[in-house]
XYZ file of C-alpha atoms in Angstrom:
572
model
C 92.966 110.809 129.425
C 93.669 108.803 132.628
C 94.774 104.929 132.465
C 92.064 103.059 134.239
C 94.384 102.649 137.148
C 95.307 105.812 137.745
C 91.293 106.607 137.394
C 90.774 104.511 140.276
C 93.324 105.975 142.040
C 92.223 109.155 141.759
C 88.833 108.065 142.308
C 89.726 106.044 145.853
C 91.943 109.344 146.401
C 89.117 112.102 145.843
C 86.113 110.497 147.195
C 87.279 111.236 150.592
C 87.650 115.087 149.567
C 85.374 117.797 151.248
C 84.428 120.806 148.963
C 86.633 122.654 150.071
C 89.841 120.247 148.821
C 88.003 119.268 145.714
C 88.184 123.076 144.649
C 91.586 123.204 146.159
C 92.714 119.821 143.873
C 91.186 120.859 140.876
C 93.370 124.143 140.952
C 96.062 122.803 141.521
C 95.963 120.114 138.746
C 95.209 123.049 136.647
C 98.436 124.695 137.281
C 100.151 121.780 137.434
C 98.910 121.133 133.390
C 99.660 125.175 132.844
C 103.568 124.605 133.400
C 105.737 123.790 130.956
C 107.669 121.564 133.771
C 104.707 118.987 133.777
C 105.839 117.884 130.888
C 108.722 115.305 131.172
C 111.501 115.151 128.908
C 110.117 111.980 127.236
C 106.898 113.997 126.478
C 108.843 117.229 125.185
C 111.159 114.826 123.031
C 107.423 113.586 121.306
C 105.870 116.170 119.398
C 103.504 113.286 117.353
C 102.279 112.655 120.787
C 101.059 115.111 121.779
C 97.620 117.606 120.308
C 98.417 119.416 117.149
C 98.131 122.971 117.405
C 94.771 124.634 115.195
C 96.907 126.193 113.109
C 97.721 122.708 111.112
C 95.991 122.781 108.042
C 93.470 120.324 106.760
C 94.714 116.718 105.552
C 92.880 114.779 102.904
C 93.571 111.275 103.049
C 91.622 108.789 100.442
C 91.866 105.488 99.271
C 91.143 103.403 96.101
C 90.043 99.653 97.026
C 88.932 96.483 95.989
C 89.064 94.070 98.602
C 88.540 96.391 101.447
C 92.579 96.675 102.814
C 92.973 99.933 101.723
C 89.783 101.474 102.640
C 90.568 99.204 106.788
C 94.208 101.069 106.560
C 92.877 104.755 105.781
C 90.237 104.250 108.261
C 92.674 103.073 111.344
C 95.003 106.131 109.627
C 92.100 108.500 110.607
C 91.096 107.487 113.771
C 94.693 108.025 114.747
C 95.703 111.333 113.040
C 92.095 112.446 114.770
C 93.274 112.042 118.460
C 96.996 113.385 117.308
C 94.640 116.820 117.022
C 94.843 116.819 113.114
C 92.176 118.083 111.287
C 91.570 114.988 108.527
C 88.966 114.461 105.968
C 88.474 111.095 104.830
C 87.559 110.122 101.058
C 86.635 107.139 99.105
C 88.143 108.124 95.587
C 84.974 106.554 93.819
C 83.072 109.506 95.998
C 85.875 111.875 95.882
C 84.470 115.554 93.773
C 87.533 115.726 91.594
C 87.221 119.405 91.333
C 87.742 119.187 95.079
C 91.517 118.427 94.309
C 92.145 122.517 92.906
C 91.320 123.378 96.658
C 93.411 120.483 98.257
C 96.499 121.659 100.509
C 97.847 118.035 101.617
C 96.367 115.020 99.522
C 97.819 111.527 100.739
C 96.273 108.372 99.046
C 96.451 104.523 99.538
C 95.735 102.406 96.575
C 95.999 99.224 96.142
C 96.220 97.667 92.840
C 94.614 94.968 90.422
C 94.843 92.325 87.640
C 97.712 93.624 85.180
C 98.240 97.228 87.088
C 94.769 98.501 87.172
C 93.362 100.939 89.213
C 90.926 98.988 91.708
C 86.949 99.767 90.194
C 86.615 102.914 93.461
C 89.745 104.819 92.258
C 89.306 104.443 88.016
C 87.332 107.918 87.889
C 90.053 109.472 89.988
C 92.712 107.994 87.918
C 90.839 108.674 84.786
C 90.547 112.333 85.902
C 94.278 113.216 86.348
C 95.157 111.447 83.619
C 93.040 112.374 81.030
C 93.034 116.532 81.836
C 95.839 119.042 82.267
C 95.805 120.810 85.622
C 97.395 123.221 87.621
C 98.072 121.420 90.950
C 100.890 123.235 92.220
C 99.686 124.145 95.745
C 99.621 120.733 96.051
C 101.278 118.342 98.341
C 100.981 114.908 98.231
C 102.563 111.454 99.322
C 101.070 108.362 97.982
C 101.004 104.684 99.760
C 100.277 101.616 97.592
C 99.869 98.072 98.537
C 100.398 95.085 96.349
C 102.209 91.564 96.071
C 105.519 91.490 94.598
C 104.325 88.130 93.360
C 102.513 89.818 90.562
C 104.981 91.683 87.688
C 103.157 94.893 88.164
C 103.957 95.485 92.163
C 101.804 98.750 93.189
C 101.416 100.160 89.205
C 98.381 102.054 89.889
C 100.598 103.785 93.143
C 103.393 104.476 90.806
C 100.971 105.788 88.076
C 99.326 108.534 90.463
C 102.579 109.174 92.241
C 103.983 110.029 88.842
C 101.158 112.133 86.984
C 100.673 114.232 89.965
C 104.004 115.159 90.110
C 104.050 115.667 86.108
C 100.894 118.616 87.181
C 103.141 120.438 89.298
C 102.054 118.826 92.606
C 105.226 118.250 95.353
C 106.105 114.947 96.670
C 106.428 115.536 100.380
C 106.559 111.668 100.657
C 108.218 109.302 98.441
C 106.537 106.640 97.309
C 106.031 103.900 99.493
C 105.504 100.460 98.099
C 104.328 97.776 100.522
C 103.537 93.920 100.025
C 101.800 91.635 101.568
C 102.917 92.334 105.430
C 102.183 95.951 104.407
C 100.879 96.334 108.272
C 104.133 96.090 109.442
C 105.729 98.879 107.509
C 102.409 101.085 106.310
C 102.745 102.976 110.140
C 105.920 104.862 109.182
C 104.446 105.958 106.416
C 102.063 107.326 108.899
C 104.599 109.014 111.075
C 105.711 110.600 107.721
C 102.575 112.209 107.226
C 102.303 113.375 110.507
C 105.945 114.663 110.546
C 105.398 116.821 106.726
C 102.211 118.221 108.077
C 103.259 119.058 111.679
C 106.449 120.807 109.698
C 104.091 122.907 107.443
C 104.645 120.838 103.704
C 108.625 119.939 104.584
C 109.486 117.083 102.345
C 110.868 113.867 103.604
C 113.492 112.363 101.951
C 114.428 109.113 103.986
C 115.016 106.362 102.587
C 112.732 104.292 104.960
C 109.626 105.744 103.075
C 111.109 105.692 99.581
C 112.414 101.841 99.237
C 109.885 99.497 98.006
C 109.021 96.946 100.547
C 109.643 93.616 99.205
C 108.644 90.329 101.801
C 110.907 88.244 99.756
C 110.952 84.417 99.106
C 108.159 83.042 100.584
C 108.264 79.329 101.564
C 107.750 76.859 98.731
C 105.761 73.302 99.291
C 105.570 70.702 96.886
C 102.180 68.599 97.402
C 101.466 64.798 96.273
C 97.767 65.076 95.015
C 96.131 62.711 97.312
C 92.639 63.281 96.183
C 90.639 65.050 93.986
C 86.516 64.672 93.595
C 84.519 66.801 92.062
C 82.014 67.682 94.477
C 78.940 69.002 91.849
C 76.534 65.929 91.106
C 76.594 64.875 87.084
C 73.591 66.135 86.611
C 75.172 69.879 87.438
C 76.278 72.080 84.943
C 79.367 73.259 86.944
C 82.722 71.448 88.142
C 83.835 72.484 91.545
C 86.841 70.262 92.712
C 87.815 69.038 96.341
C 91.659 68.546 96.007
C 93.913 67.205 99.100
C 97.294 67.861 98.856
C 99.839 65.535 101.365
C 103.147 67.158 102.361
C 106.186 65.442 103.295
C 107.123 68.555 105.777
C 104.582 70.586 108.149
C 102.974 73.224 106.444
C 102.665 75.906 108.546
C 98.920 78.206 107.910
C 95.753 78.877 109.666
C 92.380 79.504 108.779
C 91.663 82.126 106.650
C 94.856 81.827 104.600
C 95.379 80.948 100.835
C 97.154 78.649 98.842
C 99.161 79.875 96.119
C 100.245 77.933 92.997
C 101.946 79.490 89.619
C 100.165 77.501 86.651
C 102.117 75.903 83.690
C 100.696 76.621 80.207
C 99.527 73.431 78.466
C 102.100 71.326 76.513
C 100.067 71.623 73.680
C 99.873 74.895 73.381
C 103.831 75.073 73.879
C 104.577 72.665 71.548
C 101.939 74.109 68.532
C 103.805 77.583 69.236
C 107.236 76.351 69.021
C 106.194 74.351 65.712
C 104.995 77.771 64.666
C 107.908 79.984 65.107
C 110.585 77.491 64.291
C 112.099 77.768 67.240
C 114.622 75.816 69.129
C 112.758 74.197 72.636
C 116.415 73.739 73.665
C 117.693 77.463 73.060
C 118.613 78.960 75.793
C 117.105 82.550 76.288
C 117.876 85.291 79.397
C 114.550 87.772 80.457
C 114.561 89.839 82.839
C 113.580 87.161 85.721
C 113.960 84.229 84.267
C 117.027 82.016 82.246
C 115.709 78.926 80.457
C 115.207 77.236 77.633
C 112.266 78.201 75.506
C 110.081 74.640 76.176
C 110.596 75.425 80.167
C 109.879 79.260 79.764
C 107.156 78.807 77.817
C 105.682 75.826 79.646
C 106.584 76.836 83.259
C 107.511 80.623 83.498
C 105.787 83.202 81.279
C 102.387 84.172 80.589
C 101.212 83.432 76.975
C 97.312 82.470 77.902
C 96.182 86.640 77.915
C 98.702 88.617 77.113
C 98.481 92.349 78.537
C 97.497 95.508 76.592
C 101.244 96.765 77.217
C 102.730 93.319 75.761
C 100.822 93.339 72.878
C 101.959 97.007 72.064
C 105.468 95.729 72.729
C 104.688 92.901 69.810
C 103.116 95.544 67.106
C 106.541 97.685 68.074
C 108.992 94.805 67.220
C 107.168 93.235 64.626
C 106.422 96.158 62.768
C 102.203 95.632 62.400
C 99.462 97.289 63.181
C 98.046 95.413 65.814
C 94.884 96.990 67.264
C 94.597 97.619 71.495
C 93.362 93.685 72.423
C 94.145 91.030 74.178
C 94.794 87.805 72.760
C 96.836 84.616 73.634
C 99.992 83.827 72.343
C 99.198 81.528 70.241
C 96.494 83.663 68.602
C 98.685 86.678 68.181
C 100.834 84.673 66.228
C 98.533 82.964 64.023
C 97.070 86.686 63.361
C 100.345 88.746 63.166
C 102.784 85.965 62.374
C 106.528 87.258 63.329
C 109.132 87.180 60.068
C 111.860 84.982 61.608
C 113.297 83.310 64.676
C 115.278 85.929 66.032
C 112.170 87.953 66.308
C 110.373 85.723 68.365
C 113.407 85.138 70.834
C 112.394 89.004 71.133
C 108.903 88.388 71.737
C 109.681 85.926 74.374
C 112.094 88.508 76.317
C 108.634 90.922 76.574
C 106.249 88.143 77.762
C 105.581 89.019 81.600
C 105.582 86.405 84.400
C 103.250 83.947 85.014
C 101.346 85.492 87.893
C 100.528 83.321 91.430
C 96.795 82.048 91.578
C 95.321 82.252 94.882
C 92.416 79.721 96.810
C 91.157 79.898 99.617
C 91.964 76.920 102.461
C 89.709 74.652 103.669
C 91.059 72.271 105.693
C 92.245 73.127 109.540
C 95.812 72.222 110.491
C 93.927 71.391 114.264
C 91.584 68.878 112.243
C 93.582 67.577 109.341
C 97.007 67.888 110.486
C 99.841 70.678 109.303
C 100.980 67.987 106.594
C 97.608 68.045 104.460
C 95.842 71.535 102.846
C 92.521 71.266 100.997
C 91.504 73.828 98.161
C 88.232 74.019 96.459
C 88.548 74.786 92.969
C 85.982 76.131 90.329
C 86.438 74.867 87.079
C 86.343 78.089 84.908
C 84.822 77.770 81.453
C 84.235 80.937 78.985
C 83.801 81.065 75.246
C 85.373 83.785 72.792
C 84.241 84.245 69.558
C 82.203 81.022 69.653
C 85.619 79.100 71.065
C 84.977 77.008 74.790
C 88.075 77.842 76.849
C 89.201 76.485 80.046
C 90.765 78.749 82.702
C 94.564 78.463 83.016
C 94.366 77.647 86.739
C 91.191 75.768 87.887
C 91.805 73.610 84.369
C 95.658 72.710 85.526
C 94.572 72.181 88.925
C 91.725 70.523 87.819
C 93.489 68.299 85.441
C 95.977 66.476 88.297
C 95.778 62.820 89.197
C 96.303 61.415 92.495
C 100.022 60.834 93.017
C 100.995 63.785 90.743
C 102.981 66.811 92.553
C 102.195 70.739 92.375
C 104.325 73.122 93.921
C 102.513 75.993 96.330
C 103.014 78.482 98.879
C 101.085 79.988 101.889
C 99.544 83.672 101.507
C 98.598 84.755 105.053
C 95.497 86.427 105.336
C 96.305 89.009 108.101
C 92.508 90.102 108.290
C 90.549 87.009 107.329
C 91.026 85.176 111.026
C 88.777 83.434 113.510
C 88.098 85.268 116.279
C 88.481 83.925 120.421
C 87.105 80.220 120.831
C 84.491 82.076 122.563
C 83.416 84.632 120.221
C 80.068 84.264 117.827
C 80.794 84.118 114.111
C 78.234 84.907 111.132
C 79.711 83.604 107.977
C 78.061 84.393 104.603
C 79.672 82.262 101.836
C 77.826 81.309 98.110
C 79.744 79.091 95.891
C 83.359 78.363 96.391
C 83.130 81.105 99.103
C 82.093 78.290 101.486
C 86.022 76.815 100.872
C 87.208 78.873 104.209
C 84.365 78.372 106.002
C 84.754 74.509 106.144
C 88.092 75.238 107.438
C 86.742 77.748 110.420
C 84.191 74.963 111.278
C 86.362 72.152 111.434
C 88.928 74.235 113.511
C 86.194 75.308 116.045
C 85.258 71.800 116.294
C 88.599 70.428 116.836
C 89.359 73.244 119.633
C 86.012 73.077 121.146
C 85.387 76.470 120.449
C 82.326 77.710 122.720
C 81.326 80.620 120.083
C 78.227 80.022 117.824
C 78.530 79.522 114.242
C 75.975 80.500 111.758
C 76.304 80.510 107.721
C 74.797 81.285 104.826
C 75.721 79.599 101.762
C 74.183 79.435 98.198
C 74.320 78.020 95.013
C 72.351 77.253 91.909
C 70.516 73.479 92.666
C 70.207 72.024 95.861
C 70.375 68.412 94.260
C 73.738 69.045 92.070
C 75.584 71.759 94.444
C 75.269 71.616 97.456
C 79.333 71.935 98.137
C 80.143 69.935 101.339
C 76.905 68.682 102.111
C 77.540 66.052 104.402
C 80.123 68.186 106.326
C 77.819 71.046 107.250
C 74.893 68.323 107.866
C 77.923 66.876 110.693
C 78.547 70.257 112.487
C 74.576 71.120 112.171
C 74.412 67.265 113.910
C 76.612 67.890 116.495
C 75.869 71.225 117.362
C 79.110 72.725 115.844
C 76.692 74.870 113.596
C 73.881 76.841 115.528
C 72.074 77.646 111.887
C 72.605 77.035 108.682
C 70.635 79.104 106.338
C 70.781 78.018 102.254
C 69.906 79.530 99.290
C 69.442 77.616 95.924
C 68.745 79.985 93.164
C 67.845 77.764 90.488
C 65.270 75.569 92.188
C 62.810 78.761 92.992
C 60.700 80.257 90.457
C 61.788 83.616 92.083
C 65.758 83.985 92.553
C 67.139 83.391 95.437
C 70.298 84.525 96.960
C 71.871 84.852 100.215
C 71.344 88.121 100.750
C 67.533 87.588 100.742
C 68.296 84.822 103.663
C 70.069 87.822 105.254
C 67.279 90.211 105.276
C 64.705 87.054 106.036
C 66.459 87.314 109.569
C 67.823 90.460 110.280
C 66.261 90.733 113.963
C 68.219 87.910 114.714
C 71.603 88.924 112.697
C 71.070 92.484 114.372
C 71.311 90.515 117.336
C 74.198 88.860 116.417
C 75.857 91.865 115.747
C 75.085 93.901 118.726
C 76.672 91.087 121.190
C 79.530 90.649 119.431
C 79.602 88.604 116.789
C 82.242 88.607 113.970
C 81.198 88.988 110.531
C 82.733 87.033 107.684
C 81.793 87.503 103.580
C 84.137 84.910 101.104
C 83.178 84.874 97.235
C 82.312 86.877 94.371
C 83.336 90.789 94.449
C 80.529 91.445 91.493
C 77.570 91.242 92.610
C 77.159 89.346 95.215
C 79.897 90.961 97.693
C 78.436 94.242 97.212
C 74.278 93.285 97.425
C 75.422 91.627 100.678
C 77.058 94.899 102.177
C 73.855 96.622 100.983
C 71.513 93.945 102.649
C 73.729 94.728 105.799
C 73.428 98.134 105.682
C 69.734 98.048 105.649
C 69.285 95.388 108.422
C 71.487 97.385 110.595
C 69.595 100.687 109.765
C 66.230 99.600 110.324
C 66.429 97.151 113.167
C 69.004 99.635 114.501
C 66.633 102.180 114.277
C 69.423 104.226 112.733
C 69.810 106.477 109.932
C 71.460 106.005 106.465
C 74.980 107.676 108.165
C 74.788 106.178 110.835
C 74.330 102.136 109.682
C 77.616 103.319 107.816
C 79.004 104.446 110.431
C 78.143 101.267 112.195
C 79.422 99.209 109.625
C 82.550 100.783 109.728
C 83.214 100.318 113.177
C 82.770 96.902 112.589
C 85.837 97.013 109.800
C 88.043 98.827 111.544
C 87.629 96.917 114.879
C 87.867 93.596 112.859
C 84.077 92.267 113.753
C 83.473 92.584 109.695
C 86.253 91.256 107.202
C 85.675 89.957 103.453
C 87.939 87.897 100.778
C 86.089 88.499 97.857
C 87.306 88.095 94.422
């Protein structure tokens, strides 16, 4: 395909042409593309360049997801290994027909992974499947790409989990692993060129060590933030506690909107301190683990997890204890009041086991244009859950929660690659219950501080207009001044009938079709389960029938959307 300057060369060129020279130029362009000379030496140097012959056969490339990365990568993936000339077939692994996999030739997947090295909810009957049945799959070749955060003590498990029981079937590794973090769009494309190189070479493995290395973004940049204020912005009479915090900086933090804040929690004191009067343990004792070397007060307080211990920890305790300890999860604290250990020395064991304490993330929602790159804003749910009849607070939003002004919390900046405003220019739908809104404030106050021309229209929800209506007066502001074109609000509680923002959605799908079909981007922030998912199907359906489209096609739609980056979500 001609550049669009060369086009209208040609086109200036040939529109003079008689018949006669028209014939004459298309013949000769065709022998010019028969020789082997038209080809420069850069060209002949770049077999991934250029169309793959027929005889390549068929790739299968699938992907496990949870917050949509995996599923944007394969699909970007496709669309390139489609005009290479390869013939690729595209599979969510929660549609995948695992008896598909006996008739498989080349089976690449990218996974992403979740909680304490979980398969994400689409891939769990796939990894069920291969793990739970003995089969022959040794016409099979395979290369497997996993993304993760090397924050989190198990970086990319569910990648090395597939990697290693399809090898342990008989399946060849024409790939190594690849393990990418965060910036995994930086070094996911080579594992691309990989793909294309095994295939193109009929199965030959690649051993680089490019592909094989985990990819580890190293330190990130560490802030330490004097609470400046904290309100809780949920009226008394509410049965919830969501919390506004500022945090001032002494030094420019450097994000934008759309990013996240992370913070590492400590475990309460009291807690600590009613474990360590438990064991017998020394606070002071120094003790070495495999990331950490501390005393047992500051590991305990600061370093480890002891809130909800994993399956694989717990296992760990029944081994060096001795007990038979059934497949839960408790605290810490619990497991030792249950299955007390027999002396000191084995709970300096215990405590070399105990995995980090992993990085929670929340959303922005303050603008460094608005509020200046030495302030952030976080909106916080307070999390409360019982067990067994016992209230419990979540480890994060309760330590968050429970900072005064003037107190300190260390953080750092996750950059959300996807999760950006668009051009000033460009319209924006954002759809954004509960402490989904917390980005949202951030994209409106930034559009108002640039002057951004685009429209902005969102949907937010809650339970009671009275007691939660997060950021009232803010969105009441940008409605004022014309920074927000509509604001559409859903209060489920305060309707006999439920009401949620998807049913706003569908309420004015003409006009979000509209939206959609000149250009607007298309934001989603909150709950994964349900609401996440009830929105995409509301979508679906609004782009089907005002699209007048079928079932495929709306997907299809959709997906364009995703891929081109009109339709992004940071759901949790």
């Amino acid at each position: 395909m001609l550049s669009e300057i060369k086009l209208k060369v040609l086109e200036e060129i040939s529109n003079s042409f008689s018949r006669d020279e028209v014939i004459w130029a298309s013949g000769y362009l065709a022998g010019r593309a028969a020789s082997s000379a038209f080809l420069t030496e850069k060209e002949s140097q770049q077999p991934n360049d250029v169309l793959i012959s027929e005889s390549v056969q068929k790739i299968t490339l699938a992907y496990g997801t949870e917050t949509g990365n995996a599923k944007k990568l394969a699909m970007g993936f496709s669309a390139i290994a489609k005009k290479k000339g390869f013939k690729i077939k595209l599979e969510d692994l929660a549609q995948y027909k695992t008896k598909d996999l006996s008739q498989e030739a080349y089976f690449f997947i990218i996974t992403s992974t979740q909680g304490d090295g979980e398969p994400p909810f689409s891939a769990k009957k796939f990894y069920d499947y291969i793990h739970e049945n003995e089969l022959d799959l040794s016409h099979l070749k395979f290369g497997i790409l996993g993304l993760g955060d090397s924050s989190y003590p198990q970086f990319c498990k569910t990648a090395e989990d597939i990697d290693t029981r399809l090898e342990s079937l008989g399946a060849q590794r024409v790939i190594p692993l690849k393990k990418c973090d965060v910036d995994y769009e930086e070094e996911a494309p080579q594992w691309l060129e990989d793909v294309f190189s095994v295939t193109h070479n009929k199965g030959k493995s690649i051993t680089h060590s490019s592909s094989s290395a985990s990819s580890v973004s190293g330190i990130r940049k560490k802030y330490k933030g004097k609470v400046s204020t904290t309100i809780n912005l949920n009226d008394i009479t509410s049965d919830k506690e969501t919390y506004h915090i500022e945090l001032d900086t002494e030094e420019p933090v450097v994000y934008k909107p759309g990013d996240a804040l992370g913070v590492v929690p400590f475990n309460s004191r009291i807690v600590v301190e009613e474990i360590i009067n438990l064991t017998e343990i020394n606070p002071r004792m120094q003790i070495e683990t495999p990331r950490f070397t501390a005393s047992v007060f500051d590991l305990l307080h600061e370093h480890l997890n002891i809130s909800y211990l994993q399956q694989a920890t717990v296992s760990e305790y029944a081994r060096i204890t001795g007990q038979d300890i059934p497949e839960i999860r408790l605290s810490l604290l619990d497991l030792l009041r249950i299955y007390p250990v027999k002396n000191v020395s084995e709970f300096e064991e215990i405590i070399k086991i105990l995995s980090p304490q992993i990085p929670r993330l929340y959303s922005i929602s303050s603008s460094p244009e608005a509020h200046g790159n030495q302030q952030v804003h976080i909106t916080v749910a307070k999390s409360e859950f019982f067990i067994n009849d016992k209230k419990y607070t979540g480890l994060c939003s309760g330590f968050l929660s429970g900072f005064k002004e003037g107190e300190c919390v260390g953080f750092y900046i996750q950059e959300a690659k996807h999760f950006k405003l668009p051009d000033t220019q460009k319209d924006i739908i954002m759809i954004g219950p509960g402490t989904g809104v917390a980005p949202f404030r951030s994209f409106l106050w930034e559009r108002d501080a640039l002057g951004a021309e685009g429209r902005n229209w969102l949907f937010f929800g809650d339970r009671h207009f009275l007691s939660d209506f997060l950021y009232q007066s803010d969105f009441q502001y940008f409605l004022k001044t014309g920074v927000l074109t509509h604001l559409d609000l859903a209060f489920s509680r305060d309707t006999a009938e439920k009401i949620y923002v998807q049913h706003r959605l569908q309420q004015k799908a003409n006009q979000v079709f509209q939206w959609l079909q000149a250009g607007a981007y298309l934001y989603v922030c909150g709950a994964r389960n349900p609401m996440s998912k009830e929105v995409e199907e509301t979508l679906l359906d609004i782009i089907q029938h005002q699209g007048k489209l079928s079932k495929k096609e709306a997907l299809k739609y959709l997906e364009e959307l995703e891929v081109s980056g009109r339709y992004t979500k940071d759901v949790y």
